[in-house]
CSV table of C-alpha atoms in Angstrom, one decimal:
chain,number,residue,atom,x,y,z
A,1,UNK,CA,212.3,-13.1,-55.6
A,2,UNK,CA,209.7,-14.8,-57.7
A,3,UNK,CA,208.7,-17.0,-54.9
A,4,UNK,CA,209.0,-13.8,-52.6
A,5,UNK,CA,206.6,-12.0,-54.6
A,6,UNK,CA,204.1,-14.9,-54.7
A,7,UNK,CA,204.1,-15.2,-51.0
A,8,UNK,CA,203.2,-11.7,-50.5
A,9,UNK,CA,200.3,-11.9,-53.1
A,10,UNK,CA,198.7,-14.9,-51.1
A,11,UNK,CA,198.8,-13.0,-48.0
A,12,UNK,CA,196.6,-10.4,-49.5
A,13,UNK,CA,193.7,-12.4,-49.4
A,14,UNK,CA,193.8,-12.2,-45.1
A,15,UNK,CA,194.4,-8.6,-45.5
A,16,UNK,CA,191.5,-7.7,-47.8
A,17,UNK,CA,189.4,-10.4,-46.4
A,18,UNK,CA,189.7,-9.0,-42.6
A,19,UNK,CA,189.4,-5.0,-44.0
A,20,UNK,CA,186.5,-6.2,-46.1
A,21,UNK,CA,184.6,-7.7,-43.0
A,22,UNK,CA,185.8,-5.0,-40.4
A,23,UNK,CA,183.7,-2.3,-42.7
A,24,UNK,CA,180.8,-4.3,-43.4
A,25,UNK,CA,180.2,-5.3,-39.9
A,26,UNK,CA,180.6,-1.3,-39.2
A,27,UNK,CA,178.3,-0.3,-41.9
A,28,UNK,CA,175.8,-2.6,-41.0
A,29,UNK,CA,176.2,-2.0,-36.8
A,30,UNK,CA,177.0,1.7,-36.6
A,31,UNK,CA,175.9,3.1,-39.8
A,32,UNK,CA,172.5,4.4,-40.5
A,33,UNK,CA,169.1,2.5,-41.7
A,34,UNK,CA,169.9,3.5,-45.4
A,35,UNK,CA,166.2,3.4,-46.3
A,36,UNK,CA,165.1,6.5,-45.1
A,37,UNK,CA,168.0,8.1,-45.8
A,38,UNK,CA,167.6,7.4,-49.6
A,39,UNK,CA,164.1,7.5,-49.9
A,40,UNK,CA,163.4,10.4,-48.0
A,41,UNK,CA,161.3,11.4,-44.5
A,42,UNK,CA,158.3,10.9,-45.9
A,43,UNK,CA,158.5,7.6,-46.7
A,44,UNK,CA,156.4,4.8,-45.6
A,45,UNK,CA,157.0,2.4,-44.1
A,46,UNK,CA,156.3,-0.4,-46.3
A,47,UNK,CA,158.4,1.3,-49.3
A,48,UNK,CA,161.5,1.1,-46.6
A,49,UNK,CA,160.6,-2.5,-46.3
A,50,UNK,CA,160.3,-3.1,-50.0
A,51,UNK,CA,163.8,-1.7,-50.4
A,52,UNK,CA,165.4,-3.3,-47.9
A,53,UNK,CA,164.0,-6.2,-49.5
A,54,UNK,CA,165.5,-5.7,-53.0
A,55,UNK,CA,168.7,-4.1,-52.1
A,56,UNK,CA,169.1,-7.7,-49.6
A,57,UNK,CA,169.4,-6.1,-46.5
A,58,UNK,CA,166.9,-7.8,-45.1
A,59,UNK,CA,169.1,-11.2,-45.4
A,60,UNK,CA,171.2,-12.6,-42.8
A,61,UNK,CA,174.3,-10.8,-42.2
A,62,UNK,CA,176.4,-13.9,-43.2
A,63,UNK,CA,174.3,-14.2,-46.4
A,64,UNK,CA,175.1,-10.9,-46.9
A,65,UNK,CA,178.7,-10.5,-46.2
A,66,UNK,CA,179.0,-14.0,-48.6
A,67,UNK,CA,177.1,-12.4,-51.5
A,68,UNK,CA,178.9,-9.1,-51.3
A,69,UNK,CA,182.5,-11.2,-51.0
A,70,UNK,CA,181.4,-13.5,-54.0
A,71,UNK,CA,180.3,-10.4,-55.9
A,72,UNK,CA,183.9,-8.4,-55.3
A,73,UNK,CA,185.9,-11.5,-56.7
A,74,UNK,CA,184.5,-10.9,-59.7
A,75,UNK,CA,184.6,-7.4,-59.8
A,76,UNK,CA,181.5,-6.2,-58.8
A,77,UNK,CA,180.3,-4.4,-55.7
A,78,UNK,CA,176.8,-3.5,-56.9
A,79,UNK,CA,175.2,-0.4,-57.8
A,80,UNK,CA,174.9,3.0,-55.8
A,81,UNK,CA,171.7,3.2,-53.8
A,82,UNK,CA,171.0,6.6,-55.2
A,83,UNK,CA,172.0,6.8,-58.6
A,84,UNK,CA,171.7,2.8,-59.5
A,85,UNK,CA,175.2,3.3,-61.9
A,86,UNK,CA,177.6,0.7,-61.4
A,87,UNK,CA,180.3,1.3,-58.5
A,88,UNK,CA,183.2,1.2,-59.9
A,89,UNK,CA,182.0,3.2,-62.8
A,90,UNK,CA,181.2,6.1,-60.4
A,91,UNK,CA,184.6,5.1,-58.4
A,92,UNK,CA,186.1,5.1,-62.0
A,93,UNK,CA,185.0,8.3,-63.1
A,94,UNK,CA,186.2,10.0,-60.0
A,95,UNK,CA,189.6,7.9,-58.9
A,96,UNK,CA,191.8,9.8,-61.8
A,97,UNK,CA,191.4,13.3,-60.0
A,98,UNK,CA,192.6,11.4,-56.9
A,99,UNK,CA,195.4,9.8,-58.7
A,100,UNK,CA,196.6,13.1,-60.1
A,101,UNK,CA,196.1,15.2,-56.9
A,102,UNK,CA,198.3,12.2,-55.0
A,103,UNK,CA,201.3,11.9,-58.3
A,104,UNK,CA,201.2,15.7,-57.9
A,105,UNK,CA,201.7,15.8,-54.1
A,106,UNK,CA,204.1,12.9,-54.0
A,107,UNK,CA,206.6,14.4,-56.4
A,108,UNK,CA,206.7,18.1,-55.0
A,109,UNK,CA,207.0,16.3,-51.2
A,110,UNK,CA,210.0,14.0,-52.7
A,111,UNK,CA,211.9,16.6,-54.5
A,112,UNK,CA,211.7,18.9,-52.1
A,113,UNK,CA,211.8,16.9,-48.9
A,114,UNK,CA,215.2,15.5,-50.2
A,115,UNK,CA,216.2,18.3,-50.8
A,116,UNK,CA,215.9,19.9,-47.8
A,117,UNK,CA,216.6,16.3,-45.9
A,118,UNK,CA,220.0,16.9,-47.7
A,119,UNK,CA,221.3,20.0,-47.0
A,120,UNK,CA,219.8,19.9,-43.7
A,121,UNK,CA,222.1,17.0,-42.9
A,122,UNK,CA,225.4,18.7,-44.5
A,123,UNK,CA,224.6,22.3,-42.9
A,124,UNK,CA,224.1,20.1,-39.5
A,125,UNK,CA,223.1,22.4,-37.0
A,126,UNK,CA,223.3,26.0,-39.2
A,127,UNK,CA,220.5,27.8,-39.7
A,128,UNK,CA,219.2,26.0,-42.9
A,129,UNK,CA,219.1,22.4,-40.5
A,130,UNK,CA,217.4,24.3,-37.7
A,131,UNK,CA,214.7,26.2,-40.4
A,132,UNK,CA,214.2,22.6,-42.2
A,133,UNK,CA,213.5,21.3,-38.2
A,134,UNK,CA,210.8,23.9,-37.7
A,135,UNK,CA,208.9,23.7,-41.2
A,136,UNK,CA,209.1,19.5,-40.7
A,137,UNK,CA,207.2,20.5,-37.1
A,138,UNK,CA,205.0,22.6,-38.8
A,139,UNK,CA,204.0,20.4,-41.7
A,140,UNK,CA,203.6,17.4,-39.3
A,141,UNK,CA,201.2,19.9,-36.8
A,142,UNK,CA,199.2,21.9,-39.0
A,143,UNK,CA,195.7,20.5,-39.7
A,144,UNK,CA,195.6,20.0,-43.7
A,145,UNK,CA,192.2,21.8,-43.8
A,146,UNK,CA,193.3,25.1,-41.9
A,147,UNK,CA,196.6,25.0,-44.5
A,148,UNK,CA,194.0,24.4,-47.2
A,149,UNK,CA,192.1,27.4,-45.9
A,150,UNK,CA,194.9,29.7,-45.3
A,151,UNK,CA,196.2,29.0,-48.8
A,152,UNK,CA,192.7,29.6,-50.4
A,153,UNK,CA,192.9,33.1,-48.6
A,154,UNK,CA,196.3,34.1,-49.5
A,155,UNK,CA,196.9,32.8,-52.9
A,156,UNK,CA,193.3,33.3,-53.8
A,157,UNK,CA,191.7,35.9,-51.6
A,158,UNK,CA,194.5,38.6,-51.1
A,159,UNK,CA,197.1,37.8,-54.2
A,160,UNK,CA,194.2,36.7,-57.0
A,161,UNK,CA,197.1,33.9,-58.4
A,162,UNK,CA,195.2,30.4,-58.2
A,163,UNK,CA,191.9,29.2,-59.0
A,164,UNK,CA,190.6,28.3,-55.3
A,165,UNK,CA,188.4,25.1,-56.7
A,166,UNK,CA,187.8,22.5,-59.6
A,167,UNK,CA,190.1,20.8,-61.8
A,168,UNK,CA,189.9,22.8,-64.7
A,169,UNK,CA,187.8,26.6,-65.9
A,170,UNK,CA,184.2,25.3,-67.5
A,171,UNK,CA,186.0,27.3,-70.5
A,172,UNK,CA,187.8,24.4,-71.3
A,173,UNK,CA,187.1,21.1,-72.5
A,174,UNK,CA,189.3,18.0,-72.0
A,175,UNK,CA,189.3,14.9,-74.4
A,176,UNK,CA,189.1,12.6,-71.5
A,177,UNK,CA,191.7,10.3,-72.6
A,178,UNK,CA,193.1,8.8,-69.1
A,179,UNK,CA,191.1,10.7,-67.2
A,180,UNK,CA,194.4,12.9,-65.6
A,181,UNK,CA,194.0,16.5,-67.0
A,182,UNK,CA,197.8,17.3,-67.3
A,183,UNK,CA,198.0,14.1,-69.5
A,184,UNK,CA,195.1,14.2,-71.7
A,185,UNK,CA,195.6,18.4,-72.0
A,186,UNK,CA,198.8,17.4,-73.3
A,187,UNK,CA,198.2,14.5,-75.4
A,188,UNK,CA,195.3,16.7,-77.1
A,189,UNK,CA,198.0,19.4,-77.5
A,190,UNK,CA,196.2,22.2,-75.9
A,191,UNK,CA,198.8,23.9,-73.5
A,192,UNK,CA,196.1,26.9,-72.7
A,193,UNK,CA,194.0,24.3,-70.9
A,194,UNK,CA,197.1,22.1,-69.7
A,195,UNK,CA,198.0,25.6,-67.8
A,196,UNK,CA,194.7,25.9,-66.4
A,197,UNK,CA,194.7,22.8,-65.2
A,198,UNK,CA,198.0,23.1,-63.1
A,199,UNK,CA,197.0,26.2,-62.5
A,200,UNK,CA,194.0,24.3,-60.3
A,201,UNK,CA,196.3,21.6,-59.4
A,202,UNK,CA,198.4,24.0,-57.6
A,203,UNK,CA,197.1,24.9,-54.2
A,204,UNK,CA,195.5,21.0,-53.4
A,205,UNK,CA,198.6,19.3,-54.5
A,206,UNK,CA,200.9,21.6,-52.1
A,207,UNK,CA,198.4,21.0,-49.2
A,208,UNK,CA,198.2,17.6,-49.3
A,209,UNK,CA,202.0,17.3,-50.3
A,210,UNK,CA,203.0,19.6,-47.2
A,211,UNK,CA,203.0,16.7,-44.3
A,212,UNK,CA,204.4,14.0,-46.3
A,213,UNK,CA,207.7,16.5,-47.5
A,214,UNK,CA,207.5,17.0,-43.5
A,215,UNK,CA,207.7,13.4,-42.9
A,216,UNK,CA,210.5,12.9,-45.4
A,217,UNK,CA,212.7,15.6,-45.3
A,218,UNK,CA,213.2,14.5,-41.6
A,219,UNK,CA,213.7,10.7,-42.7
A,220,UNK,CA,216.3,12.3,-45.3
A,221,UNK,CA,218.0,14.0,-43.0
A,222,UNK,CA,217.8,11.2,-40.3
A,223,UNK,CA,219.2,8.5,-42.6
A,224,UNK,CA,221.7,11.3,-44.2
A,225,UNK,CA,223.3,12.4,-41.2
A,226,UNK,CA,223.9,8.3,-40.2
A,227,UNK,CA,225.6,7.5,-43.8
A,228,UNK,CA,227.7,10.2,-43.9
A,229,UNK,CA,229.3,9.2,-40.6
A,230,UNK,CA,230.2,5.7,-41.8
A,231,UNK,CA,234.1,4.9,-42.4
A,232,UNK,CA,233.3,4.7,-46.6
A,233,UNK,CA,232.3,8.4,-46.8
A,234,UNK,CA,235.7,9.1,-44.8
A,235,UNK,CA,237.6,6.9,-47.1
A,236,UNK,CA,235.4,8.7,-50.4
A,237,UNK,CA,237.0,12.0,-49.1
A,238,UNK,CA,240.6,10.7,-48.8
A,239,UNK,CA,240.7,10.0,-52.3
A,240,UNK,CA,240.2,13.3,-53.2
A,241,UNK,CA,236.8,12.6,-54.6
A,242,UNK,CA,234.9,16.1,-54.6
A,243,UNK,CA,232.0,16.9,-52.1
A,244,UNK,CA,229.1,16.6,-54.3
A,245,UNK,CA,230.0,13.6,-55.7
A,246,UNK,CA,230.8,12.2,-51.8
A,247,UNK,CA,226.7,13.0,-50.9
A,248,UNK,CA,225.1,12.3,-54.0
A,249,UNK,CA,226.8,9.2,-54.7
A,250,UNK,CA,228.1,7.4,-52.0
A,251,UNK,CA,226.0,9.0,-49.2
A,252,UNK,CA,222.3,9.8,-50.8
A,253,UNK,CA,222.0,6.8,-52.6
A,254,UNK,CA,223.0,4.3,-49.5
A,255,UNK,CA,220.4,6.7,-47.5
A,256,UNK,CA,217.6,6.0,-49.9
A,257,UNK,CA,216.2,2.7,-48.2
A,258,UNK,CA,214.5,4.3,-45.5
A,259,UNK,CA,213.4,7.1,-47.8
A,260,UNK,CA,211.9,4.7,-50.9
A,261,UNK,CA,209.9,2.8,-47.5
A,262,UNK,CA,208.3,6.6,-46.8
A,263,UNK,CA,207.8,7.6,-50.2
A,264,UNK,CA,206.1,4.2,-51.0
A,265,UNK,CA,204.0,4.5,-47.8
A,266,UNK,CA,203.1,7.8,-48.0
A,267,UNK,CA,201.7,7.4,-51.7
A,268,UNK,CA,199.4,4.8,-50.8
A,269,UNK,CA,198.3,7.2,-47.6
A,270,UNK,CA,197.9,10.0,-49.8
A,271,UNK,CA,195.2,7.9,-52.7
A,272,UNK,CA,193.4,7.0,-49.7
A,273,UNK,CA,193.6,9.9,-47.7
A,274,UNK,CA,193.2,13.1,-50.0
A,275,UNK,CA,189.6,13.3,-47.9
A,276,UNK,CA,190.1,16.9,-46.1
A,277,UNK,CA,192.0,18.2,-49.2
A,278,UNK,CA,189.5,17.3,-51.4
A,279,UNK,CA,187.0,18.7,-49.5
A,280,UNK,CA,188.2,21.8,-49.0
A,281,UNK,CA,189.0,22.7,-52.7
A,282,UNK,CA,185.6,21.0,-54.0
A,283,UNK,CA,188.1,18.5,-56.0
A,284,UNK,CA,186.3,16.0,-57.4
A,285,UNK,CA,188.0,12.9,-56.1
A,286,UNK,CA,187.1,9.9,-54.5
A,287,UNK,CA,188.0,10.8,-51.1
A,288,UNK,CA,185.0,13.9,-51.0
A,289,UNK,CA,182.9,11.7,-52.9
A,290,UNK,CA,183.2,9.0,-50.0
A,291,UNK,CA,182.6,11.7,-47.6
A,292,UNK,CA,179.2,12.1,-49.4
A,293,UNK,CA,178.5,8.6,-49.4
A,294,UNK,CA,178.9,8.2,-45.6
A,295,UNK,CA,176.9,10.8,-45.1
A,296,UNK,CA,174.1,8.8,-47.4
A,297,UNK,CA,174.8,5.5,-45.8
A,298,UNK,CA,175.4,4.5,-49.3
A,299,UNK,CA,177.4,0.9,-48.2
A,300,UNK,CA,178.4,-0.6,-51.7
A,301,UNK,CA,180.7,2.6,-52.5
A,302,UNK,CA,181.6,2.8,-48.7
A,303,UNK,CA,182.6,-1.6,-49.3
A,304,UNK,CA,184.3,-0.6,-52.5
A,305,UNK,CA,186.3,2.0,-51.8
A,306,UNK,CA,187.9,0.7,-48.3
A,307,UNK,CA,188.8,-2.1,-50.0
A,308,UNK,CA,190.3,-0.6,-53.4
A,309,UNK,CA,192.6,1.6,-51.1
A,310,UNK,CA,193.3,-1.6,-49.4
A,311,UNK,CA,194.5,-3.2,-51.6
A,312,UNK,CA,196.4,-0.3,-53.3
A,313,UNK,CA,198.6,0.4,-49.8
A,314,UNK,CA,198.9,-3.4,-49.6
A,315,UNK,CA,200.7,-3.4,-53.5
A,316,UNK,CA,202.6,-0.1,-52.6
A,317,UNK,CA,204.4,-2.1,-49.3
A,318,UNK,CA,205.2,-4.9,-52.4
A,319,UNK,CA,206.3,-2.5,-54.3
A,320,UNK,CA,208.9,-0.7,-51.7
A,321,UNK,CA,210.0,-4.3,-51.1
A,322,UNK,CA,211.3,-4.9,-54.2
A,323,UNK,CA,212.7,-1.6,-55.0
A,324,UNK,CA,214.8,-2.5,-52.0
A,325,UNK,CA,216.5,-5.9,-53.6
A,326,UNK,CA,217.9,-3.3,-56.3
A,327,UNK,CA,219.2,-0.3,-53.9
A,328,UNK,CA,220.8,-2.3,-51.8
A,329,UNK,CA,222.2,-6.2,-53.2
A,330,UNK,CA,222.7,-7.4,-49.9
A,331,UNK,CA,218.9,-8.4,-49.7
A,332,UNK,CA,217.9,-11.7,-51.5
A,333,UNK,CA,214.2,-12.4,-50.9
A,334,UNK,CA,213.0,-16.0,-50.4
A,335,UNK,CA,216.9,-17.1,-50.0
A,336,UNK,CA,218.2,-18.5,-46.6
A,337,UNK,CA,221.8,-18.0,-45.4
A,338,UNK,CA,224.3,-20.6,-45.6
């Protein structure tokens, strides 16, 4: 496993190496002149050049591409061309309201789309499996910003139940502690702005969390309906064993390798892709503040952020890996058969 584990780590470097040059060679080939765009219209054009010049654009690309690769080994990708604050303190300051949106939306998707997967599987063609089919079409259909807008309308507009943007009421303060507003609320003991805060959470977190419980409440039911057609659930019921103990145990938890590979998966997809969500409900993440960036053609964020969500899906696809070696004993990594 050890050796496994090692293997995998090594072949991040390609990985991260090949993203990392894909969106620099984009940024600098597709994206706009920066200069104008930071220092405005009116700018001459002997300011641009002066920029360029101190930023090190005006380097060769492969001086450029070197220096910014040297610089991210260490940990640093430079400073924002428009507020000149480190990187990944303005990635820093912003990636916990990502982290909580995603936690948020990966829990509600798993309990419920297990749930559903379940039952869906047991009731095999009732009307509960044929409803699960047509909400897993329509989660996997429906454009997350028209749900976000939809939900904004209904829960906000028309029933006045949830706050439609923002983490948290300016009413409130939070201790920022870990930067997650459910945790630090808590850990400060103040359960009038923890509500709030989940209040906010609310609508975001079922939006984003809508496709993924799509995604796997079909893989639930999918890998359900195979296990509990295989000869040991028959021989579970002729013992007398009792039917909940027959699914949960013997059939759900020999179902869950599929299931763990799309929850893992779908995590790291929802850090990096919480973009339209966090647009729509003005949540201060890091996916609408990369939107902003692209917009300014501010390329050390842009660098920084493809490559942190890189390298976060890369760890998750580790991590599902090795959660298989304990569901299921029959896998031994990094041993060969006899």
């Amino acid at each position: 496993m050890v050796k496994y584990i090692l293997k995998r780590l090594l072949m991040l470097i390609p990985v991260l190496i090949g993203v990392s040059l894909i969106v620099f060679v984009l940024l600098r080939v597709a994206a706009p002149d920066p200069a104008p765009v930071v220092l405005g219209e009116h700018a001459t054009e002997e300011s641009m050049e002066a920029w360029r010049e101190v930023n090190g654009l005006n380097d060769n690309i492969v001086k450029q591409y070197v220096d910014f690769i040297v610089n991210a080994v260490q940990g640093d990708f430079g400073e924002s061309y428009y507020t000149n604050t480190s990187v990944m303190q303005e990635i820093g300051a912003r990636f916990p309201a990502t982290i909580e949106i995603a936690i948020f939306a990966i829990i509600v998707a798993s309990i419920f789309g297990i749930l559903i997967g379940v039952v869906a599987a047991v009731k095999k063609n009732s009307i509960v499996d044929n409803a699960s089919m047509v909400l897993s079409l329509v989660g996997v259909s429906i454009p997350i910003f028209w749900l976000g807008i939809l939900l904004i309308i209904l829960f906000t507009k028309v029933l006045g139940w949830l706050p439609a943007s923002g983490r948290i009421d300016v009413t409130f303060s939070v201790n920022d502690i870990t930067g997650l507003y459910l945790v630090d609320t808590l850990i400060a003991g103040d359960f009038a702005a923890f509500k709030n805060a989940l209040w906010h959470l609310i609508l975001p977190g079922m939006t984003l969390a809508l496709y993924t419980l799509a995604i796997i409440s079909r893989m639930t039911r999918s890998s359900m309906l195979d296990t509990l057609n295989q000869d040991y659930i028959r021989t579970a019921r002729s013992k007398g064993l009792s039917e909940g103990k027959v699914i949960i145990k013997h059939g759900l938890r020999n179902a869950l390798m599929p299931i763990v590979t799309v929850i893992g998966l779908q995590l790291g997809s929802l850090l990096g892709g919480a973009v339209l969500t966090e647009t729509v409900f003005a949540w201060p993440g890091i996916g609408s503040y990369t939107v902003e960036c692209i917009n300014k053609s501010d390329f050390p964020v842009i660098q920084a952020v493809v490559l942190i969500i890189a390298t976060i899906f890369v760890f998750m696809n580790l991590i599902v890996d090795i959660i298989y070696a304990f569901l299921d004993p029959r896998i031994k990594y990094g041993r060969k058969e006899a």
